[in-house]
PDB file of C-alpha atoms and ligand atoms in Angstrom:
ATOM      1  CA  MET A   1      47.071  37.592 -39.461  1.00  0.00           C
ATOM      2  CA  GLU A   2      50.476  37.920 -37.816  1.00  0.00           C
ATOM      3  CA  MET A   3      51.837  41.299 -38.996  1.00  0.00           C
ATOM      4  CA  ASN A   4      55.449  40.875 -37.953  1.00  0.00           C
ATOM      5  CA  GLY A   5      57.557  40.943 -41.134  1.00  0.00           C
ATOM      6  CA  LYS A   6      54.604  41.823 -43.388  1.00  0.00           C
ATOM      7  CA  THR A   7      54.691  44.786 -45.800  1.00  0.00           C
ATOM      8  CA  VAL A   8      51.693  47.119 -45.819  1.00  0.00           C
ATOM      9  CA  PHE A   9      51.209  50.067 -48.169  1.00  0.00           C
ATOM     10  CA  ILE A  10      48.767  52.696 -46.867  1.00  0.00           C
ATOM     11  CA  THR A  11      47.816  55.706 -48.941  1.00  0.00           C
ATOM     12  CA  GLY A  12      47.066  58.880 -47.024  1.00  0.00           C
ATOM     13  CA  SER A  13      49.077  57.788 -44.006  1.00  0.00           C
ATOM     14  CA  THR A  14      50.667  61.156 -43.253  1.00  0.00           C
ATOM     15  CA  ASP A  15      47.589  62.316 -41.346  1.00  0.00           C
ATOM     16  CA  GLY A  16      44.366  61.235 -39.664  1.00  0.00           C
ATOM     17  CA  VAL A  17      43.326  57.619 -39.342  1.00  0.00           C
ATOM     18  CA  GLY A  18      45.857  56.403 -41.939  1.00  0.00           C
ATOM     19  CA  ARG A  19      48.700  57.773 -39.854  1.00  0.00           C
ATOM     20  CA  TYR A  20      47.341  56.023 -36.773  1.00  0.00           C
ATOM     21  CA  VAL A  21      46.975  52.696 -38.623  1.00  0.00           C
ATOM     22  CA  ALA A  22      50.527  52.930 -40.030  1.00  0.00           C
ATOM     23  CA  ALA A  23      51.984  53.533 -36.569  1.00  0.00           C
ATOM     24  CA  GLN A  24      49.980  50.639 -35.071  1.00  0.00           C
ATOM     25  CA  LEU A  25      51.104  48.215 -37.796  1.00  0.00           C
ATOM     26  CA  ALA A  26      54.715  49.315 -37.425  1.00  0.00           C
ATOM     27  CA  GLY A  27      54.352  48.646 -33.695  1.00  0.00           C
ATOM     28  CA  GLN A  28      53.305  45.077 -34.570  1.00  0.00           C
ATOM     29  CA  GLY A  29      56.495  44.587 -36.613  1.00  0.00           C
ATOM     30  CA  ALA A  30      55.141  45.352 -40.095  1.00  0.00           C
ATOM     31  CA  LYS A  31      57.149  47.310 -42.629  1.00  0.00           C
ATOM     32  CA  VAL A  32      54.902  50.225 -43.537  1.00  0.00           C
ATOM     33  CA  LEU A  33      54.988  52.110 -46.800  1.00  0.00           C
ATOM     34  CA  ILE A  34      53.719  55.559 -45.905  1.00  0.00           C
ATOM     35  CA  HIS A  35      52.179  57.847 -48.500  1.00  0.00           C
ATOM     36  CA  GLY A  36      50.986  61.448 -48.678  1.00  0.00           C
ATOM     37  CA  ARG A  37      51.676  64.751 -50.389  1.00  0.00           C
ATOM     38  CA  ASP A  38      53.569  66.411 -47.601  1.00  0.00           C
ATOM     39  CA  ALA A  39      57.210  65.343 -47.225  1.00  0.00           C
ATOM     40  CA  ALA A  40      57.576  66.904 -43.771  1.00  0.00           C
ATOM     41  CA  ARG A  41      54.548  65.015 -42.407  1.00  0.00           C
ATOM     42  CA  GLY A  42      55.856  61.809 -44.007  1.00  0.00           C
ATOM     43  CA  LYS A  43      59.324  62.274 -42.537  1.00  0.00           C
ATOM     44  CA  SER A  44      57.940  62.958 -39.077  1.00  0.00           C
ATOM     45  CA  LEU A  45      56.021  59.640 -39.130  1.00  0.00           C
ATOM     46  CA  VAL A  46      59.085  57.740 -40.391  1.00  0.00           C
ATOM     47  CA  GLU A  47      61.098  59.216 -37.507  1.00  0.00           C
ATOM     48  CA  GLU A  48      58.341  58.514 -34.986  1.00  0.00           C
ATOM     49  CA  ILE A  49      58.207  54.846 -36.063  1.00  0.00           C
ATOM     50  CA  GLU A  50      62.007  54.513 -36.052  1.00  0.00           C
ATOM     51  CA  ARG A  51      62.233  56.046 -32.555  1.00  0.00           C
ATOM     52  CA  ALA A  52      59.724  53.437 -31.385  1.00  0.00           C
ATOM     53  CA  GLY A  53      61.935  50.672 -32.855  1.00  0.00           C
ATOM     54  CA  GLY A  54      59.844  49.963 -35.995  1.00  0.00           C
ATOM     55  CA  SER A  55      61.572  48.328 -38.932  1.00  0.00           C
ATOM     56  CA  GLY A  56      62.414  50.402 -42.015  1.00  0.00           C
ATOM     57  CA  PRO A  57      59.315  52.508 -42.730  1.00  0.00           C
ATOM     58  CA  GLU A  58      59.484  54.216 -46.119  1.00  0.00           C
ATOM     59  CA  PHE A  59      57.759  57.371 -47.322  1.00  0.00           C
ATOM     60  CA  TYR A  60      56.448  57.906 -50.850  1.00  0.00           C
ATOM     61  CA  ARG A  61      55.260  61.334 -51.950  1.00  0.00           C
ATOM     62  CA  ALA A  62      52.562  61.620 -54.597  1.00  0.00           C
ATOM     63  CA  ASP A  63      49.582  63.826 -55.307  1.00  0.00           C
ATOM     64  CA  LEU A  64      46.737  61.477 -56.203  1.00  0.00           C
ATOM     65  CA  SER A  65      44.946  64.230 -58.096  1.00  0.00           C
ATOM     66  CA  SER A  66      47.282  63.413 -60.994  1.00  0.00           C
ATOM     67  CA  LEU A  67      47.066  60.011 -62.699  1.00  0.00           C
ATOM     68  CA  ALA A  68      50.661  60.472 -63.891  1.00  0.00           C
ATOM     69  CA  GLU A  69      51.753  60.807 -60.245  1.00  0.00           C
ATOM     70  CA  VAL A  70      49.699  57.731 -59.332  1.00  0.00           C
ATOM     71  CA  ARG A  71      51.569  55.740 -61.980  1.00  0.00           C
ATOM     72  CA  LYS A  72      54.930  57.055 -60.739  1.00  0.00           C
ATOM     73  CA  LEU A  73      53.970  56.118 -57.186  1.00  0.00           C
ATOM     74  CA  ALA A  74      53.131  52.560 -58.245  1.00  0.00           C
ATOM     75  CA  ASP A  75      56.384  52.332 -60.211  1.00  0.00           C
ATOM     76  CA  ALA A  76      58.408  53.485 -57.198  1.00  0.00           C
ATOM     77  CA  VAL A  77      56.703  51.073 -54.800  1.00  0.00           C
ATOM     78  CA  LEU A  78      57.020  48.158 -57.247  1.00  0.00           C
ATOM     79  CA  ALA A  79      60.695  48.937 -57.897  1.00  0.00           C
ATOM     80  CA  ASP A  80      61.419  48.783 -54.153  1.00  0.00           C
ATOM     81  CA  HIS A  81      59.189  45.871 -53.110  1.00  0.00           C
ATOM     82  CA  LYS A  82      58.685  42.380 -54.454  1.00  0.00           C
ATOM     83  CA  ARG A  83      56.140  41.644 -51.737  1.00  0.00           C
ATOM     84  CA  ILE A  84      53.093  43.568 -50.504  1.00  0.00           C
ATOM     85  CA  ASP A  85      50.851  41.738 -48.063  1.00  0.00           C
ATOM     86  CA  ALA A  86      48.225  44.439 -47.726  1.00  0.00           C
ATOM     87  CA  PHE A  87      47.282  47.545 -49.677  1.00  0.00           C
ATOM     88  CA  VAL A  88      45.091  50.048 -47.842  1.00  0.00           C
ATOM     89  CA  CYS A  89      43.474  52.634 -50.061  1.00  0.00           C
ATOM     90  CA  ASN A  90      42.781  55.302 -47.464  1.00  0.00           C
ATOM     91  CA  ALA A  91      43.820  58.692 -48.873  1.00  0.00           C
ATOM     92  CA  GLY A  92      40.926  61.025 -49.349  1.00  0.00           C
ATOM     93  CA  ILE A  93      39.516  64.486 -49.277  1.00  0.00           C
ATOM     94  CA  GLY A  94      36.257  65.325 -47.561  1.00  0.00           C
ATOM     95  CA  SER A  95      33.288  67.277 -48.787  1.00  0.00           C
ATOM     96  CA  GLN A  96      34.818  70.658 -47.972  1.00  0.00           C
ATOM     97  CA  ASN A  97      38.626  70.273 -48.203  1.00  0.00           C
ATOM     98  CA  GLU A  98      40.148  72.892 -50.444  1.00  0.00           C
ATOM     99  CA  GLY A  99      36.799  74.691 -50.690  1.00  0.00           C
ATOM    100  CA  PRO A 100      33.136  73.786 -51.231  1.00  0.00           C
ATOM    101  CA  GLN A 101      33.121  74.664 -54.947  1.00  0.00           C
ATOM    102  CA  ARG A 102      33.419  72.080 -57.731  1.00  0.00           C
ATOM    103  CA  GLN A 103      37.067  71.422 -58.563  1.00  0.00           C
ATOM    104  CA  VAL A 104      38.816  69.250 -61.098  1.00  0.00           C
ATOM    105  CA  SER A 105      41.932  67.117 -60.916  1.00  0.00           C
ATOM    106  CA  ARG A 106      45.021  67.738 -63.032  1.00  0.00           C
ATOM    107  CA  ASP A 107      43.478  65.357 -65.589  1.00  0.00           C
ATOM    108  CA  GLY A 108      40.244  67.357 -65.659  1.00  0.00           C
ATOM    109  CA  HIS A 109      38.129  64.893 -63.641  1.00  0.00           C
ATOM    110  CA  GLU A 110      35.877  65.926 -60.761  1.00  0.00           C
ATOM    111  CA  LEU A 111      38.355  66.135 -57.864  1.00  0.00           C
ATOM    112  CA  ARG A 112      36.725  63.886 -55.246  1.00  0.00           C
ATOM    113  CA  PHE A 113      36.004  61.176 -57.821  1.00  0.00           C
ATOM    114  CA  ALA A 114      39.641  61.451 -58.969  1.00  0.00           C
ATOM    115  CA  VAL A 115      41.402  61.433 -55.580  1.00  0.00           C
ATOM    116  CA  ASN A 116      39.082  59.256 -53.490  1.00  0.00           C
ATOM    117  CA  TYR A 117      38.209  56.674 -56.137  1.00  0.00           C
ATOM    118  CA  LEU A 118      40.009  56.774 -59.496  1.00  0.00           C
ATOM    119  CA  ALA A 119      43.531  56.978 -58.037  1.00  0.00           C
ATOM    120  CA  GLY A 120      42.857  53.908 -55.874  1.00  0.00           C
ATOM    121  CA  PHE A 121      41.319  52.058 -58.819  1.00  0.00           C
ATOM    122  CA  LEU A 122      44.496  52.627 -60.850  1.00  0.00           C
ATOM    123  CA  LEU A 123      46.877  51.905 -57.960  1.00  0.00           C
ATOM    124  CA  ALA A 124      45.125  48.638 -57.105  1.00  0.00           C
ATOM    125  CA  HIS A 125      45.358  47.473 -60.724  1.00  0.00           C
ATOM    126  CA  LEU A 126      49.031  48.397 -60.984  1.00  0.00           C
ATOM    127  CA  LEU A 127      49.824  46.631 -57.706  1.00  0.00           C
ATOM    128  CA  LEU A 128      47.782  43.499 -58.447  1.00  0.00           C
ATOM    129  CA  PRO A 129      50.665  41.417 -59.854  1.00  0.00           C
ATOM    130  CA  VAL A 130      52.736  41.846 -56.699  1.00  0.00           C
ATOM    131  CA  LEU A 131      49.704  41.385 -54.429  1.00  0.00           C
ATOM    132  CA  LYS A 132      48.855  38.128 -56.227  1.00  0.00           C
ATOM    133  CA  ALA A 133      52.463  36.995 -55.926  1.00  0.00           C
ATOM    134  CA  SER A 134      52.277  37.731 -52.176  1.00  0.00           C
ATOM    135  CA  ALA A 135      48.980  35.863 -51.620  1.00  0.00           C
ATOM    136  CA  PRO A 136      47.301  35.536 -49.245  1.00  0.00           C
ATOM    137  CA  ALA A 137      47.101  39.308 -49.507  1.00  0.00           C
ATOM    138  CA  ARG A 138      44.422  41.871 -48.719  1.00  0.00           C
ATOM    139  CA  ILE A 139      43.159  45.111 -50.204  1.00  0.00           C
ATOM    140  CA  VAL A 140      41.178  47.438 -47.954  1.00  0.00           C
ATOM    141  CA  ASN A 141      39.239  50.349 -49.419  1.00  0.00           C
ATOM    142  CA  VAL A 142      38.441  52.988 -46.814  1.00  0.00           C
ATOM    143  CA  ALA A 143      35.034  54.237 -47.937  1.00  0.00           C
ATOM    144  CA  SER A 144      32.150  55.695 -45.930  1.00  0.00           C
ATOM    145  CA  LEU A 145      28.505  55.402 -44.927  1.00  0.00           C
ATOM    146  CA  GLY A 146      28.074  58.576 -46.994  1.00  0.00           C
ATOM    147  CA  GLN A 147      27.105  57.053 -50.378  1.00  0.00           C
ATOM    148  CA  HIS A 148      25.413  58.729 -53.339  1.00  0.00           C
ATOM    149  CA  PRO A 149      24.473  56.748 -56.478  1.00  0.00           C
ATOM    150  CA  ILE A 150      26.326  57.617 -59.662  1.00  0.00           C
ATOM    151  CA  ASP A 151      24.381  59.452 -62.356  1.00  0.00           C
ATOM    152  CA  PHE A 152      26.043  57.925 -65.403  1.00  0.00           C
ATOM    153  CA  ASP A 153      24.865  60.865 -67.522  1.00  0.00           C
ATOM    154  CA  ASP A 154      26.890  63.226 -65.344  1.00  0.00           C
ATOM    155  CA  VAL A 155      29.596  61.309 -63.466  1.00  0.00           C
ATOM    156  CA  MET A 156      31.738  64.443 -63.162  1.00  0.00           C
ATOM    157  CA  ILE A 157      28.819  66.279 -61.495  1.00  0.00           C
ATOM    158  CA  THR A 158      28.707  69.311 -63.744  1.00  0.00           C
ATOM    159  CA  ARG A 159      25.098  69.939 -62.614  1.00  0.00           C
ATOM    160  CA  ASN A 160      23.696  70.229 -59.069  1.00  0.00           C
ATOM    161  CA  TYR A 161      27.166  69.963 -57.570  1.00  0.00           C
ATOM    162  CA  SER A 162      27.685  69.801 -53.844  1.00  0.00           C
ATOM    163  CA  GLY A 163      30.810  68.716 -51.994  1.00  0.00           C
ATOM    164  CA  SER A 164      28.851  66.188 -49.967  1.00  0.00           C
ATOM    165  CA  ARG A 165      27.298  64.626 -53.083  1.00  0.00           C
ATOM    166  CA  ALA A 166      30.728  64.459 -54.758  1.00  0.00           C
ATOM    167  CA  TYR A 167      32.291  62.908 -51.652  1.00  0.00           C
ATOM    168  CA  ALA A 168      29.463  60.378 -51.275  1.00  0.00           C
ATOM    169  CA  GLN A 169      29.580  59.442 -54.980  1.00  0.00           C
ATOM    170  CA  SER A 170      33.342  58.825 -54.724  1.00  0.00           C
ATOM    171  CA  LYS A 171      32.831  56.645 -51.652  1.00  0.00           C
ATOM    172  CA  LEU A 172      30.112  54.512 -53.284  1.00  0.00           C
ATOM    173  CA  SER A 173      32.405  54.182 -56.311  1.00  0.00           C
ATOM    174  CA  GLN A 174      35.048  52.660 -54.038  1.00  0.00           C
ATOM    175  CA  ILE A 175      32.488  50.178 -52.692  1.00  0.00           C
ATOM    176  CA  MET A 176      31.279  49.251 -56.198  1.00  0.00           C
ATOM    177  CA  PHE A 177      34.902  48.698 -57.212  1.00  0.00           C
ATOM    178  CA  THR A 178      35.387  46.497 -54.144  1.00  0.00           C
ATOM    179  CA  VAL A 179      32.472  44.221 -55.105  1.00  0.00           C
ATOM    180  CA  ASP A 180      33.641  44.108 -58.712  1.00  0.00           C
ATOM    181  CA  LEU A 181      37.307  43.453 -57.946  1.00  0.00           C
ATOM    182  CA  ALA A 182      36.425  40.708 -55.463  1.00  0.00           C
ATOM    183  CA  GLU A 183      34.668  38.840 -58.281  1.00  0.00           C
ATOM    184  CA  GLN A 184      37.680  39.236 -60.550  1.00  0.00           C
ATOM    185  CA  LEU A 185      40.050  38.083 -57.811  1.00  0.00           C
ATOM    186  CA  LYS A 186      38.154  34.903 -56.865  1.00  0.00           C
ATOM    187  CA  GLY A 187      40.639  32.068 -56.423  1.00  0.00           C
ATOM    188  CA  SER A 188      43.690  34.380 -56.514  1.00  0.00           C
ATOM    189  CA  GLY A 189      44.275  34.479 -52.758  1.00  0.00           C
ATOM    190  CA  VAL A 190      43.828  38.264 -52.779  1.00  0.00           C
ATOM    191  CA  THR A 191      40.745  39.549 -50.975  1.00  0.00           C
ATOM    192  CA  VAL A 192      39.270  43.030 -51.084  1.00  0.00           C
ATOM    193  CA  ASN A 193      36.839  44.637 -48.659  1.00  0.00           C
ATOM    194  CA  SER A 194      35.645  48.160 -47.939  1.00  0.00           C
ATOM    195  CA  LEU A 195      34.444  49.922 -44.836  1.00  0.00           C
ATOM    196  CA  HIS A 196      33.132  52.964 -43.054  1.00  0.00           C
ATOM    197  CA  PRO A 197      35.764  53.268 -40.310  1.00  0.00           C
ATOM    198  CA  ALA A 198      33.842  55.466 -37.832  1.00  0.00           C
ATOM    199  CA  THR A 199      31.604  58.516 -37.934  1.00  0.00           C
ATOM    200  CA  TYR A 200      33.195  61.961 -37.831  1.00  0.00           C
ATOM    201  CA  MET A 201      36.576  61.055 -36.433  1.00  0.00           C
ATOM    202  CA  ASN A 202      38.582  64.005 -35.219  1.00  0.00           C
ATOM    203  CA  THR A 203      40.689  64.473 -38.361  1.00  0.00           C
ATOM    204  CA  THR A 204      41.704  67.250 -40.746  1.00  0.00           C
ATOM    205  CA  MET A 205      38.931  66.299 -43.178  1.00  0.00           C
ATOM    206  CA  VAL A 206      36.208  66.506 -40.541  1.00  0.00           C
ATOM    207  CA  ARG A 207      37.552  69.721 -39.032  1.00  0.00           C
ATOM    208  CA  ALA A 208      37.606  71.259 -42.548  1.00  0.00           C
ATOM    209  CA  SER A 209      33.871  70.639 -42.826  1.00  0.00           C
ATOM    210  CA  SER A 210      33.201  72.365 -39.472  1.00  0.00           C
ATOM    211  CA  VAL A 211      31.466  69.272 -38.094  1.00  0.00           C
ATOM    212  CA  THR A 212      31.889  68.454 -34.415  1.00  0.00           C
ATOM    213  CA  PRO A 213      33.911  65.219 -34.220  1.00  0.00           C
ATOM    214  CA  MET A 214      31.978  62.266 -32.764  1.00  0.00           C
ATOM    215  CA  SER A 215      34.626  59.547 -32.696  1.00  0.00           C
ATOM    216  CA  THR A 216      38.356  59.017 -32.514  1.00  0.00           C
ATOM    217  CA  VAL A 217      40.995  57.792 -34.949  1.00  0.00           C
ATOM    218  CA  GLU A 218      41.559  54.915 -32.507  1.00  0.00           C
ATOM    219  CA  GLN A 219      37.956  53.733 -33.100  1.00  0.00           C
ATOM    220  CA  GLY A 220      38.138  54.061 -36.901  1.00  0.00           C
ATOM    221  CA  GLY A 221      41.666  52.695 -36.903  1.00  0.00           C
ATOM    222  CA  ALA A 222      40.549  49.545 -35.073  1.00  0.00           C
ATOM    223  CA  ALA A 223      37.982  48.883 -37.819  1.00  0.00           C
ATOM    224  CA  ILE A 224      40.592  49.332 -40.568  1.00  0.00           C
ATOM    225  CA  LEU A 225      43.080  47.127 -38.699  1.00  0.00           C
ATOM    226  CA  HIS A 226      40.350  44.490 -38.399  1.00  0.00           C
ATOM    227  CA  LEU A 227      40.106  44.246 -42.200  1.00  0.00           C
ATOM    228  CA  ILE A 228      43.904  44.308 -42.621  1.00  0.00           C
ATOM    229  CA  CYS A 229      44.749  41.628 -40.087  1.00  0.00           C
ATOM    230  CA  GLY A 230      41.612  40.138 -38.495  1.00  0.00           C
ATOM    231  CA  ASP A 231      41.590  36.325 -38.605  1.00  0.00           C
ATOM    232  CA  ASP A 232      37.770  36.289 -38.824  1.00  0.00           C
ATOM    233  CA  VAL A 233      37.839  38.074 -42.196  1.00  0.00           C
ATOM    234  CA  ALA A 234      40.502  35.834 -43.762  1.00  0.00           C
ATOM    235  CA  GLY A 235      39.215  34.626 -47.145  1.00  0.00           C
ATOM    236  CA  LYS A 236      36.186  36.979 -47.056  1.00  0.00           C
ATOM    237  CA  SER A 237      35.935  39.340 -49.993  1.00  0.00           C
ATOM    238  CA  GLY A 238      33.684  41.890 -51.657  1.00  0.00           C
ATOM    239  CA  LEU A 239      32.100  42.971 -48.372  1.00  0.00           C
ATOM    240  CA  PHE A 240      31.281  46.346 -46.835  1.00  0.00           C
ATOM    241  CA  PHE A 241      31.697  46.911 -43.104  1.00  0.00           C
ATOM    242  CA  ASN A 242      30.332  49.626 -40.841  1.00  0.00           C
ATOM    243  CA  GLY A 243      33.058  49.705 -38.209  1.00  0.00           C
ATOM    244  CA  MET A 244      33.494  46.075 -37.172  1.00  0.00           C
ATOM    245  CA  SER A 245      30.158  44.819 -38.556  1.00  0.00           C
ATOM    246  CA  GLU A 246      29.337  43.697 -42.063  1.00  0.00           C
ATOM    247  CA  MET A 247      26.437  45.605 -43.629  1.00  0.00           C
ATOM    248  CA  ARG A 248      24.767  46.248 -46.997  1.00  0.00           C
ATOM    249  CA  ALA A 249      25.921  49.299 -48.891  1.00  0.00           C
ATOM    250  CA  ASN A 250      23.796  51.500 -51.186  1.00  0.00           C
ATOM    251  CA  PRO A 251      21.816  49.269 -53.622  1.00  0.00           C
ATOM    252  CA  GLN A 252      23.843  50.530 -56.603  1.00  0.00           C
ATOM    253  CA  ALA A 253      26.818  48.558 -55.250  1.00  0.00           C
ATOM    254  CA  TYR A 254      24.908  45.344 -56.034  1.00  0.00           C
ATOM    255  CA  ASP A 255      23.787  46.418 -59.513  1.00  0.00           C
ATOM    256  CA  ALA A 256      26.047  44.486 -61.911  1.00  0.00           C
ATOM    257  CA  ASP A 257      25.202  46.776 -64.851  1.00  0.00           C
ATOM    258  CA  ALA A 258      26.121  49.889 -62.887  1.00  0.00           C
ATOM    259  CA  ARG A 259      29.368  48.278 -61.747  1.00  0.00           C
ATOM    260  CA  LYS A 260      30.225  47.377 -65.332  1.00  0.00           C
ATOM    261  CA  ARG A 261      29.537  50.943 -66.466  1.00  0.00           C
ATOM    262  CA  LEU A 262      31.785  52.275 -63.717  1.00  0.00           C
ATOM    263  CA  ARG A 263      34.489  49.716 -64.510  1.00  0.00           C
ATOM    264  CA  ASP A 264      34.444  50.500 -68.244  1.00  0.00           C
ATOM    265  CA  LEU A 265      34.577  54.244 -67.574  1.00  0.00           C
ATOM    266  CA  SER A 266      37.391  53.859 -65.033  1.00  0.00           C
ATOM    267  CA  LEU A 267      39.487  51.696 -67.366  1.00  0.00           C
ATOM    268  CA  LYS A 268      39.050  54.319 -70.077  1.00  0.00           C
ATOM    269  CA  LEU A 269      39.857  57.294 -67.817  1.00  0.00           C
ATOM    270  CA  THR A 270      42.963  55.635 -66.364  1.00  0.00           C
ATOM    271  CA  GLY A 271      44.201  54.276 -69.684  1.00  0.00           C
ATOM    272  CA  LEU A 272      44.200  50.674 -68.449  1.00  0.00           C
ATOM    273  CA  PRO A 273      43.475  47.986 -71.027  1.00  0.00           C
ATOM    274  CA  ALA A 274      39.801  47.090 -71.391  1.00  0.00           C
ATOM    275  CA  ALA A 275      38.902  43.918 -69.495  1.00  0.00           C
TER     276      ALA A 275
HETATM  277  N1  LIG B 301      37.138  61.243 -40.727  1.00  0.00           N
HETATM  278  C1  LIG B 301      36.043  60.526 -40.768  1.00  0.00           C
HETATM  279  O1  LIG B 301      35.186  60.617 -39.890  1.00  0.00           O
HETATM  280  C2  LIG B 301      35.814  59.538 -41.881  1.00  0.00           C
HETATM  281  C3  LIG B 301      34.585  58.866 -41.939  1.00  0.00           C
HETATM  282  C4  LIG B 301      34.371  57.954 -42.953  1.00  0.00           C
HETATM  283  C5  LIG B 301      35.391  57.698 -43.854  1.00  0.00           C
HETATM  284  N2  LIG B 301      36.573  58.361 -43.775  1.00  0.00           N
HETATM  285  C6  LIG B 301      37.602  58.066 -44.754  1.00  0.00           C
HETATM  286  O2  LIG B 301      38.820  57.768 -44.085  1.00  0.00           O
HETATM  287  C7  LIG B 301      39.916  58.113 -44.932  1.00  0.00           C
HETATM  288  C8  LIG B 301      40.933  58.916 -44.136  1.00  0.00           C
HETATM  289  O3  LIG B 301      40.297  60.105 -43.721  1.00  0.00           O
HETATM  290  P1  LIG B 301      40.838  61.023 -42.523  1.00  0.00           P
HETATM  291  O4  LIG B 301      39.637  61.503 -41.828  1.00  0.00           O
HETATM  292  O5  LIG B 301      41.914  60.331 -41.780  1.00  0.00           O
HETATM  293  O6  LIG B 301      41.424  62.249 -43.384  1.00  0.00           O
HETATM  294  P2  LIG B 301      42.628  63.263 -43.151  1.00  0.00           P
HETATM  295  O7  LIG B 301      43.048  63.324 -41.730  1.00  0.00           O
HETATM  296  O8  LIG B 301      42.200  64.519 -43.811  1.00  0.00           O
HETATM  297  O9  LIG B 301      43.833  62.562 -43.958  1.00  0.00           O
HETATM  298  C9  LIG B 301      43.738  62.395 -45.333  1.00  0.00           C
HETATM  299  C10 LIG B 301      44.997  61.742 -45.865  1.00  0.00           C
HETATM  300  O10 LIG B 301      44.839  61.649 -47.297  1.00  0.00           O
HETATM  301  C11 LIG B 301      45.925  62.324 -47.919  1.00  0.00           C
HETATM  302  N3  LIG B 301      45.498  63.010 -49.134  1.00  0.00           N
HETATM  303  C12 LIG B 301      44.469  63.884 -49.289  1.00  0.00           C
HETATM  304  N4  LIG B 301      44.440  64.343 -50.548  1.00  0.00           N
HETATM  305  C13 LIG B 301      45.468  63.753 -51.213  1.00  0.00           C
HETATM  306  C14 LIG B 301      45.970  63.840 -52.522  1.00  0.00           C
HETATM  307  N5  LIG B 301      45.429  64.653 -53.453  1.00  0.00           N
HETATM  308  N6  LIG B 301      47.049  63.108 -52.842  1.00  0.00           N
HETATM  309  C15 LIG B 301      47.633  62.316 -51.931  1.00  0.00           C
HETATM  310  N7  LIG B 301      47.215  62.188 -50.664  1.00  0.00           N
HETATM  311  C16 LIG B 301      46.151  62.912 -50.308  1.00  0.00           C
HETATM  312  C17 LIG B 301      46.423  63.320 -46.894  1.00  0.00           C
HETATM  313  O11 LIG B 301      47.768  63.614 -47.194  1.00  0.00           O
HETATM  314  P3  LIG B 301      48.463  65.044 -46.878  1.00  0.00           P
HETATM  315  O12 LIG B 301      49.225  64.841 -45.606  1.00  0.00           O
HETATM  316  O13 LIG B 301      49.334  65.235 -48.047  1.00  0.00           O
HETATM  317  O14 LIG B 301      47.359  66.054 -46.769  1.00  0.00           O
HETATM  318  C18 LIG B 301      46.256  62.542 -45.600  1.00  0.00           C
HETATM  319  O15 LIG B 301      47.350  61.688 -45.390  1.00  0.00           O
HETATM  320  C19 LIG B 301      39.331  58.847 -46.134  1.00  0.00           C
HETATM  321  O16 LIG B 301      39.240  57.997 -47.251  1.00  0.00           O
HETATM  322  C20 LIG B 301      37.942  59.235 -45.661  1.00  0.00           C
HETATM  323  O17 LIG B 301      37.018  59.395 -46.719  1.00  0.00           O
HETATM  324  C21 LIG B 301      36.814  59.277 -42.803  1.00  0.00           C
END
């Protein structure tokens, strides 16, 4: 897909691989909507893109650990833009960010589930009308190879909590949502895919977990850019990629009952109308 003149909204683009992807897209002539919590990091990327001659990047500040802030973010983006060609749901916290102990979001939901999955679920739904109006359009969910099945008796992981389990559950939730949403969007011209960008890129999240980085943001960024603009994935939807290659995710992603349970719960938690 030719990116010149396209509008791409990337959550979590003030740092790490999202920041790299935003700068690359801006370099290809796309208008990038940058998002993060930190205004100074956002401003520095806007300035970096403008210095390089990129066209009108915009920064939106929102903490995705609050569903009210997610709604305000969607309102602000929708008020400013009548066209979004790609939405990249990339913001996330790792297994150890902000401490290894169980934490909850401002709405009282387990924090990794809330930030990594539920916020993107709500944002995607709120942006769907404009994405459909901009079709062909793409949604990319940046997930992971780290995937833990959801225990529907304890989705908020009040028992046997570990940061890595919480992270992996949130990442499988994103993949289940991808499969589910792709079915709903059949025939709309909007496709949705998810991926593991690369293993242990050298980013804040990986450094916070004291793991030795094994790959670069350039490697993971190339895989994300592939799903945003690759011609070979045009029209493909509901798939999971490991880097550049399609692969099967955890079996729960292909369990229609489990996906329905997750969808129903997510609609309820976000206050969206039942399907
Ligand atoms: N790193 C890896 O090896 C790896 C592997 C597989 C998958 N992934 C996935 O790739 C994505 C990007 O990860 P990364 O490694 O680039 O991480 P990172 O460098 O830590 O960047 C995370 C981004 O998410 C934003 N963010 C975090 N919590 C937020 C919140 N509560 N509200 C709003 N924004 C928030 C951060 O914004 P601030 O600037 O405000 O902090 C930042 O822009 C994540 O979804 C991650 O799960 C990464």
